[in-house]
Amino acid sequence: MDSLPWLAGNVGLIMFLYCGAAWRSKSGYFRLLSTYVTKTRYLFELKEDDNACKKAQQTGTFYLFHHLAPLLQISERHYVAPRVSLLELEKLLEKCGQDTQRIEDSVLIGCSEQQEAWFALDLGLNSSSAVSASLQKSQMETELQGSFIELRKALFQMDVKDVPLLFTMAPVVITLVSDGTRCLLARQSSFPKGMYSALAGFCDIGESVEEAVRREVAEEVGLEVESLQYSTSQHWPFPNCSLMIACHATVKPGQTEIQLNLKELEAAAWFSHDEVAAALRRKNPYIRQQNETFPFWVPPKLAIAHQLIKEWVEKQACSPPA
């Protein structure tokens, strides 16, 4: 019972410790800030203050790239992106005969709720802040016990916690096309075996989202969009700096014959509700079937394409039969 007066008088302190940081207003009163707000304010400080950003490198971690390909390690059939401390990075550069000044070329990409700053550094590019050549890829992979892998090849097999850290901004449209009862899915040669996804492409300069969707669908599969609807958005992998804008689109009735653009795609096809629903439920798509082919599957949950496809399946399931 003796602790009750102390508790009553220190509710603000308890809330501060539990919820996050506090901020003093001009009137002198304190207002609690959420973890999200304090994190956002901290990132703003790092973006605006070069000295603060450089100081944050002392306790921060680095994600490494080589000619835009991220350093990844394989763990239980998934790729993970290892984090490297400033001390480890300095030792690595010194061992390879490189000037540690090239660390100044790193890019701030985020921070944790505990205000640990995250940076990205491309070791394959010539340094702009020091006279040093590109580091050799094989040498880096040996030292770092990993591989620099093209992100598009690794994206759908990456650990979900790592993906957002390799994402940042600029417009790309991704579109799930439907003819009312079927949806159109396509694949590029770089996709994992058996995987089909929605159509995607960069917006041209001065082009609206609607214009980009119609153009991409016409370019890639030779179809004309009749209507479209915005769904959601997601970041595309760093360092391509792309914001993905997801849409559903329907094509004009009677105009569903696919004219594939082989410069963009390897294959494209219409799939029924049952086929797509089965693909969403598929747990182990990487295992070959008895006929030596891979099963039809769609991007995993972390991908915005998965959300588009799932939305379409759920909407079809709720629609009354024609």
mmCIF file of N, CA and C in Angstrom, residues 96-173:
data_model
loop_
_atom_site.group_PDB
_atom_site.id
_atom_site.type_symbol
_atom_site.label_atom_id
_atom_site.label_comp_id
_atom_site.label_asym_id
_atom_site.label_seq_id
_atom_site.Cartn_x
_atom_site.Cartn_y
_atom_site.Cartn_z
ATOM 1 N N CYS A 96 41.444 -4.605 -47.402
ATOM 2 C CA CYS A 96 41.441 -4.638 -48.868
ATOM 3 C C CYS A 96 42.214 -3.465 -49.470
ATOM 4 N N GLY A 97 42.936 -2.734 -48.623
ATOM 5 C CA GLY A 97 43.748 -1.628 -49.116
ATOM 6 C C GLY A 97 42.944 -0.432 -49.577
ATOM 7 N N GLN A 98 41.781 -0.219 -48.972
ATOM 8 C CA GLN A 98 40.906 0.873 -49.378
ATOM 9 C C GLN A 98 40.864 1.965 -48.310
ATOM 10 N N ASP A 99 40.580 3.178 -48.760
ATOM 11 C CA ASP A 99 40.486 4.322 -47.865
ATOM 12 C C ASP A 99 39.132 4.282 -47.150
ATOM 13 N N THR A 100 39.151 4.360 -45.834
ATOM 14 C CA THR A 100 37.898 4.326 -45.070
ATOM 15 C C THR A 100 37.046 5.563 -45.298
ATOM 16 N N GLN A 101 37.617 6.561 -45.984
ATOM 17 C CA GLN A 101 36.863 7.779 -46.265
ATOM 18 C C GLN A 101 35.675 7.507 -47.181
ATOM 19 N N ARG A 102 35.710 6.391 -47.921
ATOM 20 C CA ARG A 102 34.609 6.074 -48.829
ATOM 21 C C ARG A 102 33.309 5.774 -48.072
ATOM 22 N N ILE A 103 33.407 5.570 -46.765
ATOM 23 C CA ILE A 103 32.205 5.363 -45.956
ATOM 24 C C ILE A 103 31.299 6.592 -46.031
ATOM 25 N N GLU A 104 31.896 7.750 -46.344
ATOM 26 C CA GLU A 104 31.106 8.983 -46.474
ATOM 27 C C GLU A 104 30.120 8.909 -47.639
ATOM 28 N N ASP A 105 30.298 7.934 -48.543
ATOM 29 C CA ASP A 105 29.373 7.774 -49.664
ATOM 30 C C ASP A 105 28.118 6.992 -49.277
ATOM 31 N N SER A 106 28.053 6.532 -48.038
ATOM 32 C CA SER A 106 26.891 5.746 -47.613
ATOM 33 C C SER A 106 25.629 6.605 -47.588
ATOM 34 N N VAL A 107 24.484 5.941 -47.721
ATOM 35 C CA VAL A 107 23.187 6.616 -47.795
ATOM 36 C C VAL A 107 22.329 6.184 -46.613
ATOM 37 N N LEU A 108 21.742 7.132 -45.922
ATOM 38 C CA LEU A 108 20.831 6.839 -44.814
ATOM 39 C C LEU A 108 19.543 6.236 -45.355
ATOM 40 N N ILE A 109 19.142 5.053 -44.853
ATOM 41 C CA ILE A 109 17.919 4.418 -45.355
ATOM 42 C C ILE A 109 16.869 4.168 -44.275
ATOM 43 N N GLY A 110 17.167 4.520 -43.012
ATOM 44 C CA GLY A 110 16.176 4.326 -41.964
ATOM 45 C C GLY A 110 16.822 4.178 -40.604
ATOM 46 N N CYS A 111 16.005 3.803 -39.611
ATOM 47 C CA CYS A 111 16.528 3.549 -38.276
ATOM 48 C C CYS A 111 15.543 2.681 -37.513
ATOM 49 N N SER A 112 16.020 2.093 -36.422
ATOM 50 C CA SER A 112 15.180 1.257 -35.575
ATOM 51 C C SER A 112 14.425 2.128 -34.579
ATOM 52 N N GLU A 113 13.512 1.522 -33.835
ATOM 53 C CA GLU A 113 12.785 2.261 -32.808
ATOM 54 C C GLU A 113 13.712 2.675 -31.668
ATOM 55 N N GLN A 114 14.855 1.982 -31.564
ATOM 56 C CA GLN A 114 15.847 2.336 -30.552
ATOM 57 C C GLN A 114 16.858 3.356 -31.091
ATOM 58 N N GLN A 115 16.564 3.945 -32.252
ATOM 59 C CA GLN A 115 17.377 4.977 -32.897
ATOM 60 C C GLN A 115 18.766 4.467 -33.298
ATOM 61 N N GLU A 116 18.803 3.237 -33.785
ATOM 62 C CA GLU A 116 20.003 2.721 -34.446
ATOM 63 C C GLU A 116 19.853 3.041 -35.930
ATOM 64 N N ALA A 117 20.740 3.866 -36.450
ATOM 65 C CA ALA A 117 20.630 4.305 -37.839
ATOM 66 C C ALA A 117 21.093 3.206 -38.793
ATOM 67 N N TRP A 118 20.444 3.121 -39.963
ATOM 68 C CA TRP A 118 20.780 2.130 -40.979
ATOM 69 C C TRP A 118 21.264 2.864 -42.232
ATOM 70 N N PHE A 119 22.360 2.378 -42.795
ATOM 71 C CA PHE A 119 22.958 2.989 -43.977
ATOM 72 C C PHE A 119 23.171 1.942 -45.067
ATOM 73 N N ALA A 120 23.219 2.404 -46.315
ATOM 74 C CA ALA A 120 23.553 1.544 -47.453
ATOM 75 C C ALA A 120 24.808 2.097 -48.110
ATOM 76 N N LEU A 121 25.719 1.195 -48.485
ATOM 77 C CA LEU A 121 26.970 1.598 -49.129
ATOM 78 C C LEU A 121 27.278 0.656 -50.275
ATOM 79 N N ASP A 122 27.505 1.224 -51.467
ATOM 80 C CA ASP A 122 27.840 0.417 -52.640
ATOM 81 C C ASP A 122 29.355 0.355 -52.784
ATOM 82 N N LEU A 123 29.910 -0.831 -52.558
ATOM 83 C CA LEU A 123 31.359 -1.019 -52.618
ATOM 84 C C LEU A 123 31.852 -1.248 -54.041
ATOM 85 N N GLY A 124 30.937 -1.394 -54.985
ATOM 86 C CA GLY A 124 31.334 -1.650 -56.365
ATOM 87 C C GLY A 124 31.522 -0.403 -57.185
ATOM 88 N N LEU A 125 31.087 0.732 -56.657
ATOM 89 C CA LEU A 125 31.192 1.990 -57.389
ATOM 90 C C LEU A 125 32.437 2.739 -56.961
ATOM 91 N N ASN A 126 33.000 3.505 -57.880
ATOM 92 C CA ASN A 126 34.151 4.331 -57.531
ATOM 93 C C ASN A 126 33.747 5.382 -56.506
ATOM 94 N N SER A 127 34.579 5.578 -55.531
ATOM 95 C CA SER A 127 34.260 6.507 -54.458
ATOM 96 C C SER A 127 34.306 7.949 -54.948
ATOM 97 N N SER A 128 33.333 8.744 -54.521
ATOM 98 C CA SER A 128 33.303 10.165 -54.898
ATOM 99 C C SER A 128 34.052 11.023 -53.883
ATOM 100 N N SER A 129 34.337 10.453 -52.719
ATOM 101 C CA SER A 129 34.982 11.232 -51.663
ATOM 102 C C SER A 129 36.440 10.858 -51.452
ATOM 103 N N ALA A 130 36.917 9.869 -52.187
ATOM 104 C CA ALA A 130 38.315 9.458 -52.049
ATOM 105 C C ALA A 130 38.808 8.883 -53.358
ATOM 106 N N VAL A 131 40.089 8.955 -53.582
ATOM 107 C CA VAL A 131 40.676 8.416 -54.807
ATOM 108 C C VAL A 131 40.918 6.926 -54.593
ATOM 109 N N SER A 132 39.913 6.115 -54.924
ATOM 110 C CA SER A 132 40.043 4.669 -54.773
ATOM 111 C C SER A 132 39.163 3.977 -55.788
ATOM 112 N N ALA A 133 39.607 2.843 -56.243
ATOM 113 C CA ALA A 133 38.887 2.124 -57.293
ATOM 114 C C ALA A 133 37.793 1.245 -56.699
ATOM 115 N N SER A 134 36.973 0.699 -57.588
ATOM 116 C CA SER A 134 35.924 -0.224 -57.186
ATOM 117 C C SER A 134 36.536 -1.457 -56.526
ATOM 118 N N LEU A 135 35.914 -1.911 -55.446
ATOM 119 C CA LEU A 135 36.385 -3.120 -54.785
ATOM 120 C C LEU A 135 35.976 -4.352 -55.581
ATOM 121 N N GLN A 136 36.833 -5.373 -55.601
ATOM 122 C CA GLN A 136 36.556 -6.585 -56.356
ATOM 123 C C GLN A 136 35.427 -7.383 -55.697
ATOM 124 N N LYS A 137 34.474 -7.790 -56.519
ATOM 125 C CA LYS A 137 33.301 -8.498 -56.012
ATOM 126 C C LYS A 137 33.675 -9.794 -55.308
ATOM 127 N N SER A 138 34.509 -10.629 -55.943
ATOM 128 C CA SER A 138 34.861 -11.928 -55.363
ATOM 129 C C SER A 138 35.598 -11.777 -54.039
ATOM 130 N N GLN A 139 36.465 -10.768 -53.960
ATOM 131 C CA GLN A 139 37.202 -10.522 -52.730
ATOM 132 C C GLN A 139 36.258 -10.137 -51.604
ATOM 133 N N MET A 140 35.287 -9.280 -51.918
ATOM 134 C CA MET A 140 34.311 -8.866 -50.922
ATOM 135 C C MET A 140 33.467 -10.044 -50.450
ATOM 136 N N GLU A 141 33.012 -10.885 -51.389
ATOM 137 C CA GLU A 141 32.166 -12.020 -51.039
ATOM 138 C C GLU A 141 32.894 -12.993 -50.122
ATOM 139 N N THR A 142 34.197 -13.196 -50.383
ATOM 140 C CA THR A 142 34.993 -14.081 -49.538
ATOM 141 C C THR A 142 35.127 -13.519 -48.129
ATOM 142 N N GLU A 143 35.435 -12.249 -48.042
ATOM 143 C CA GLU A 143 35.629 -11.615 -46.741
ATOM 144 C C GLU A 143 34.329 -11.541 -45.933
ATOM 145 N N LEU A 144 33.224 -11.323 -46.632
ATOM 146 C CA LEU A 144 31.938 -11.108 -45.963
ATOM 147 C C LEU A 144 31.098 -12.373 -45.840
ATOM 148 N N GLN A 145 31.586 -13.476 -46.408
ATOM 149 C CA GLN A 145 30.894 -14.766 -46.337
ATOM 150 C C GLN A 145 29.460 -14.678 -46.857
ATOM 151 N N GLY A 146 29.324 -14.053 -48.005
ATOM 152 C CA GLY A 146 28.022 -13.925 -48.635
ATOM 153 C C GLY A 146 28.189 -13.726 -50.123
ATOM 154 N N SER A 147 27.109 -13.361 -50.797
ATOM 155 C CA SER A 147 27.145 -13.132 -52.242
ATOM 156 C C SER A 147 26.370 -11.873 -52.575
ATOM 157 N N PHE A 148 26.872 -11.129 -53.565
ATOM 158 C CA PHE A 148 26.145 -9.968 -54.079
ATOM 159 C C PHE A 148 25.196 -10.475 -55.160
ATOM 160 N N ILE A 149 23.913 -10.443 -54.872
ATOM 161 C CA ILE A 149 22.910 -11.056 -55.734
ATOM 162 C C ILE A 149 21.956 -9.990 -56.258
ATOM 163 N N GLU A 150 21.648 -10.045 -57.557
ATOM 164 C CA GLU A 150 20.693 -9.108 -58.136
ATOM 165 C C GLU A 150 19.397 -9.174 -57.341
ATOM 166 N N LEU A 151 18.931 -8.017 -56.874
ATOM 167 C CA LEU A 151 17.827 -7.985 -55.931
ATOM 168 C C LEU A 151 16.548 -8.592 -56.482
ATOM 169 N N ARG A 152 16.287 -8.411 -57.760
ATOM 170 C CA ARG A 152 15.059 -8.970 -58.323
ATOM 171 C C ARG A 152 15.050 -10.492 -58.268
ATOM 172 N N LYS A 153 16.243 -11.093 -58.330
ATOM 173 C CA LYS A 153 16.328 -12.553 -58.272
ATOM 174 C C LYS A 153 16.136 -13.054 -56.845
ATOM 175 N N ALA A 154 16.543 -12.239 -55.878
ATOM 176 C CA ALA A 154 16.497 -12.677 -54.484
ATOM 177 C C ALA A 154 15.252 -12.218 -53.736
ATOM 178 N N LEU A 155 14.536 -11.231 -54.264
ATOM 179 C CA LEU A 155 13.467 -10.558 -53.528
ATOM 180 C C LEU A 155 12.439 -11.506 -52.959
ATOM 181 N N PHE A 156 11.968 -12.459 -53.766
ATOM 182 C CA PHE A 156 10.877 -13.318 -53.338
ATOM 183 C C PHE A 156 11.329 -14.463 -52.440
ATOM 184 N N GLN A 157 12.643 -14.533 -52.171
ATOM 185 C CA GLN A 157 13.155 -15.543 -51.265
ATOM 186 C C GLN A 157 13.868 -14.906 -50.071
ATOM 187 N N MET A 158 13.664 -13.612 -49.896
ATOM 188 C CA MET A 158 14.318 -12.910 -48.801
ATOM 189 C C MET A 158 13.507 -13.019 -47.529
ATOM 190 N N ASP A 159 14.211 -12.963 -46.400
ATOM 191 C CA ASP A 159 13.554 -12.928 -45.110
ATOM 192 C C ASP A 159 12.716 -11.654 -45.037
ATOM 193 N N VAL A 160 11.468 -11.795 -44.585
ATOM 194 C CA VAL A 160 10.525 -10.673 -44.615
ATOM 195 C C VAL A 160 11.018 -9.467 -43.819
ATOM 196 N N LYS A 161 11.804 -9.693 -42.761
ATOM 197 C CA LYS A 161 12.277 -8.569 -41.939
ATOM 198 C C LYS A 161 13.318 -7.723 -42.661
ATOM 199 N N ASP A 162 13.991 -8.305 -43.665
ATOM 200 C CA ASP A 162 15.042 -7.573 -44.367
ATOM 201 C C ASP A 162 14.517 -6.738 -45.527
ATOM 202 N N VAL A 163 13.394 -7.152 -46.106
ATOM 203 C CA VAL A 163 12.918 -6.506 -47.330
ATOM 204 C C VAL A 163 12.665 -5.014 -47.175
ATOM 205 N N PRO A 164 11.933 -4.564 -46.135
ATOM 206 C CA PRO A 164 11.680 -3.119 -46.038
ATOM 207 C C PRO A 164 12.940 -2.283 -45.911
ATOM 208 N N LEU A 165 14.022 -2.862 -45.404
ATOM 209 C CA LEU A 165 15.256 -2.106 -45.208
ATOM 210 C C LEU A 165 15.986 -1.848 -46.513
ATOM 211 N N LEU A 166 15.614 -2.571 -47.560
ATOM 212 C CA LEU A 166 16.265 -2.387 -48.848
ATOM 213 C C LEU A 166 15.338 -1.676 -49.833
ATOM 214 N N PHE A 167 14.308 -1.039 -49.295
ATOM 215 C CA PHE A 167 13.333 -0.347 -50.124
ATOM 216 C C PHE A 167 13.430 1.168 -49.929
ATOM 217 N N THR A 168 13.312 2.005 -50.933
ATOM 218 C CA THR A 168 13.108 3.455 -50.824
ATOM 219 C C THR A 168 12.405 4.003 -52.132
ATOM 220 N N MET A 169 12.325 5.355 -52.643
ATOM 221 C CA MET A 169 11.181 5.914 -53.472
ATOM 222 C C MET A 169 11.328 6.474 -54.896
ATOM 223 N N ALA A 170 10.242 6.310 -55.854
ATOM 224 C CA ALA A 170 10.010 6.899 -57.197
ATOM 225 C C ALA A 170 8.971 6.024 -57.885
ATOM 226 N N PRO A 171 8.119 6.524 -58.803
ATOM 227 C CA PRO A 171 6.897 5.794 -59.165
ATOM 228 C C PRO A 171 7.030 4.618 -60.138
ATOM 229 N N VAL A 172 6.431 3.518 -59.743
ATOM 230 C CA VAL A 172 6.265 2.324 -60.579
ATOM 231 C C VAL A 172 4.823 1.888 -60.417
ATOM 232 N N VAL A 173 4.168 1.515 -61.505
ATOM 233 C CA VAL A 173 2.808 0.988 -61.407
ATOM 234 C C VAL A 173 2.856 -0.535 -61.514
#
